[in-house]
PDB file of C-alpha atoms in Angstrom:
ATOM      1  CA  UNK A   1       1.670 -51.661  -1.597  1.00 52.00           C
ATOM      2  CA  UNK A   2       2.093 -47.692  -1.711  1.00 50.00           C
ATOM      3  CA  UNK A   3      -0.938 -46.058  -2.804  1.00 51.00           C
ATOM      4  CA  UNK A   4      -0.438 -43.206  -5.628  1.00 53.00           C
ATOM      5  CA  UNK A   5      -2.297 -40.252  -4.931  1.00 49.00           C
ATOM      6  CA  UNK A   6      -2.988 -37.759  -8.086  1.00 54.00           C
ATOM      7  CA  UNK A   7      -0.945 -34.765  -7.647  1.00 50.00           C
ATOM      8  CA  UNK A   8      -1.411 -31.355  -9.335  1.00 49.00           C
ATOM      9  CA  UNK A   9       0.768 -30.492 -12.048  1.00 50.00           C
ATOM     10  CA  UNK A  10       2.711 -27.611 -11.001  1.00 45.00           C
ATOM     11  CA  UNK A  11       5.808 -27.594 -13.370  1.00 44.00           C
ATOM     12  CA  UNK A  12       4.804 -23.788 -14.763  1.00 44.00           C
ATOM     13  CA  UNK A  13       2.680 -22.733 -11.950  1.00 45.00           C
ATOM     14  CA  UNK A  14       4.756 -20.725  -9.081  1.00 45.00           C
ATOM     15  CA  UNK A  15       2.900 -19.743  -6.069  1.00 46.00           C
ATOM     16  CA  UNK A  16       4.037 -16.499  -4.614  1.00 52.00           C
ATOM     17  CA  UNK A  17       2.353 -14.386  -2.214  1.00 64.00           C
ATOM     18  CA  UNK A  18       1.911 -10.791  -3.737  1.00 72.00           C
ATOM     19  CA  UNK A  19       2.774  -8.081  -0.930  1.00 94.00           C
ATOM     20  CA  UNK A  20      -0.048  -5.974   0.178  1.00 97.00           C
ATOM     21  CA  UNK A  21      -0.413  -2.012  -0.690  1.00 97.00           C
ATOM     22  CA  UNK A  22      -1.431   1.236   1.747  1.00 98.00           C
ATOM     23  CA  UNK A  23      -3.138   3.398  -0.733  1.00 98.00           C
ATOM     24  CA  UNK A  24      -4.220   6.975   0.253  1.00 98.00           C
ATOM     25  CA  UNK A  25      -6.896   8.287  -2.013  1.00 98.00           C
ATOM     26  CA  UNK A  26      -7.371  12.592  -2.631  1.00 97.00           C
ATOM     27  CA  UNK A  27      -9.545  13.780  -0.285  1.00 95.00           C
ATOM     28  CA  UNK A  28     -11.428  17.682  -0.453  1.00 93.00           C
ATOM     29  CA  UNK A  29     -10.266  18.439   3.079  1.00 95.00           C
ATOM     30  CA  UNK A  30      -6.033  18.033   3.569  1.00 96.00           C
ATOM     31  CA  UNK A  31      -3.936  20.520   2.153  1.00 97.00           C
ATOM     32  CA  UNK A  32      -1.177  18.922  -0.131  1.00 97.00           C
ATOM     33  CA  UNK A  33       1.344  20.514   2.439  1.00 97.00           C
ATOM     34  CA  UNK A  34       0.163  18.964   5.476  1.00 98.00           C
ATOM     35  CA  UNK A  35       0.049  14.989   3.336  1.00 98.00           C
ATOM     36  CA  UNK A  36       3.263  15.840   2.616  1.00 98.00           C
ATOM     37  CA  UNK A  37       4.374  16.449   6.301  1.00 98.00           C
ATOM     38  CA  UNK A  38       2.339  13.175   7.148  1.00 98.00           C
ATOM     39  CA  UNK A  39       4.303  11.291   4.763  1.00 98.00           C
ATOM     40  CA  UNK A  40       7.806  12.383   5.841  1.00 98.00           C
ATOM     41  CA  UNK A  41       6.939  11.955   9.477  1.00 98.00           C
ATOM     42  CA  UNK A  42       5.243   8.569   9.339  1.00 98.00           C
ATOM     43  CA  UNK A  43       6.766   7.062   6.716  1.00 98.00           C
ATOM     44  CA  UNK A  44      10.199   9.030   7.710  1.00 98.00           C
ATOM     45  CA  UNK A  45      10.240   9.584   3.207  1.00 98.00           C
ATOM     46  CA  UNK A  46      12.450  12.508   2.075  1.00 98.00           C
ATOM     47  CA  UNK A  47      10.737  15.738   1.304  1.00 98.00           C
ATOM     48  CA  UNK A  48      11.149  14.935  -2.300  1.00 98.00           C
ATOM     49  CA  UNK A  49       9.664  11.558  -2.399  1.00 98.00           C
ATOM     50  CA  UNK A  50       6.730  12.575  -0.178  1.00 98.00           C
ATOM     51  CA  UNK A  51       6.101  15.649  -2.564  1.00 98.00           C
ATOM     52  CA  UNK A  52       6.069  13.349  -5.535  1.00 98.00           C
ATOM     53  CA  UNK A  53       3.591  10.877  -3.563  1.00 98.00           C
ATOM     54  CA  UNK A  54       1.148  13.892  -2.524  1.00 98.00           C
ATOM     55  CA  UNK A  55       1.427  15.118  -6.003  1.00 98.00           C
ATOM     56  CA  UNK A  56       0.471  11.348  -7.361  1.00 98.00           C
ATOM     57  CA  UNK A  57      -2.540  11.692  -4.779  1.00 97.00           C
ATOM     58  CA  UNK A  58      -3.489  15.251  -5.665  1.00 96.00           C
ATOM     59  CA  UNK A  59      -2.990  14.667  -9.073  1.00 97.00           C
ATOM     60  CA  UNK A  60      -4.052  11.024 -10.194  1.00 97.00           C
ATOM     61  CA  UNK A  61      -6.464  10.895  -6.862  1.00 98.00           C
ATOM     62  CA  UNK A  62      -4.604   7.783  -5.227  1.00 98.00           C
ATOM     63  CA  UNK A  63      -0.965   6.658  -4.206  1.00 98.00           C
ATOM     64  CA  UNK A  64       0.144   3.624  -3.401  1.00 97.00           C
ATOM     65  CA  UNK A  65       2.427   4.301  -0.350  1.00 98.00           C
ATOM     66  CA  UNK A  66       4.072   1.674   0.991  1.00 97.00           C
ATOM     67  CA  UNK A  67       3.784  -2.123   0.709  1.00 96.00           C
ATOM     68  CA  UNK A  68       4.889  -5.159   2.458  1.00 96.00           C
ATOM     69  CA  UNK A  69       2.605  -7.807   4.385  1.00 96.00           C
ATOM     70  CA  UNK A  70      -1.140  -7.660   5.310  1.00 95.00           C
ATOM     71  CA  UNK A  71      -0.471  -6.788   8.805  1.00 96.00           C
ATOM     72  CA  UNK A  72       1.780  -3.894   7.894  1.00 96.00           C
ATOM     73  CA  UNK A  73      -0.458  -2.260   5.804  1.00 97.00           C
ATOM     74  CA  UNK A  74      -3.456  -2.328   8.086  1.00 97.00           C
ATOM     75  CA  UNK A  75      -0.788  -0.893  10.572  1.00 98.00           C
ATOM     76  CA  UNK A  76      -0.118   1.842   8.456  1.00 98.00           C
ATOM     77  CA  UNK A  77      -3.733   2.581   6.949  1.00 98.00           C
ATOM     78  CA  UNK A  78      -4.818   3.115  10.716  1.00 98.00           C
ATOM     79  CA  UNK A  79      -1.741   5.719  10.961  1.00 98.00           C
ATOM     80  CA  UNK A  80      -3.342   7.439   8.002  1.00 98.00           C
ATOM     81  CA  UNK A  81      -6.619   7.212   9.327  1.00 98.00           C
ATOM     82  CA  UNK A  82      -5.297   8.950  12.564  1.00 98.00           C
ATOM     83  CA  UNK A  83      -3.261  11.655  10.664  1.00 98.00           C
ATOM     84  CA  UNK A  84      -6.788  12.265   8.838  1.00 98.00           C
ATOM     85  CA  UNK A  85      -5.853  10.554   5.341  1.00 98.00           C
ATOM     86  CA  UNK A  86      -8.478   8.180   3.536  1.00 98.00           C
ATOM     87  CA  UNK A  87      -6.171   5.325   3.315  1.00 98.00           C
ATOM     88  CA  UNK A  88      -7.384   1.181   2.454  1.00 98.00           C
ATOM     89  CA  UNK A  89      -5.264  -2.213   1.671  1.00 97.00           C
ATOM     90  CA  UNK A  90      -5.413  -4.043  -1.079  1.00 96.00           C
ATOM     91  CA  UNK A  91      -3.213  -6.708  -2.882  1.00 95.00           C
ATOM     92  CA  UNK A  92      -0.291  -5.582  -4.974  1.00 91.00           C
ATOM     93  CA  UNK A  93      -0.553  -5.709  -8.767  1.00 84.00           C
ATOM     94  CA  UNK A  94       0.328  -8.556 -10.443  1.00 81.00           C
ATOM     95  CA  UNK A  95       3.549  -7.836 -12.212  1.00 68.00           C
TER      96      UNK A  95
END
């Protein structure tokens, strides 16, 4: 005889994993023109987007840069950290 094993309702639940984030927080030392050139060149962003990133750093004191999966974003938070940038990971925003 099959034994039943109690399963977790899951009708209204959906399990997705939420990409990771590189954020790059305002720091007293970079000019806004050279996180701009960092941003075009590792990132390969137009001049206009990576203006309107820097400004979001300058101006807000953080950026979220790029996202995608954990391993990605460490990638490219050691690139920052190399370029000079204070850059961490953390877990996308629900939403």
């Amino acid at each position: 005889m099959p034994v039943e094993t109690e399963q977790p309702e899951t009708d209204d639940l959906t399990f997705v994993d939420r990409p990771w984030v590189t954020v790059v927080w305002n720091d007293p030392v970079n000019l806004m023109s050279y996180v701009t050139y960092v941003f075009q060149t590792y990132f390969h962003y137009s001049r206009k987007k990576a203006e309107k990133l820097m400004l979001e750093v300058h101006e807000d004191g953080r950026s979220v840069v790029s996202s995608g999966s954990r391993e990605e974003m460490e990638r490219d938070v050691q690139a920052m950290h190399e370029y000079g940038l204070w850059a961490t990971t953390e877990k996308a925003p629900e939403g």
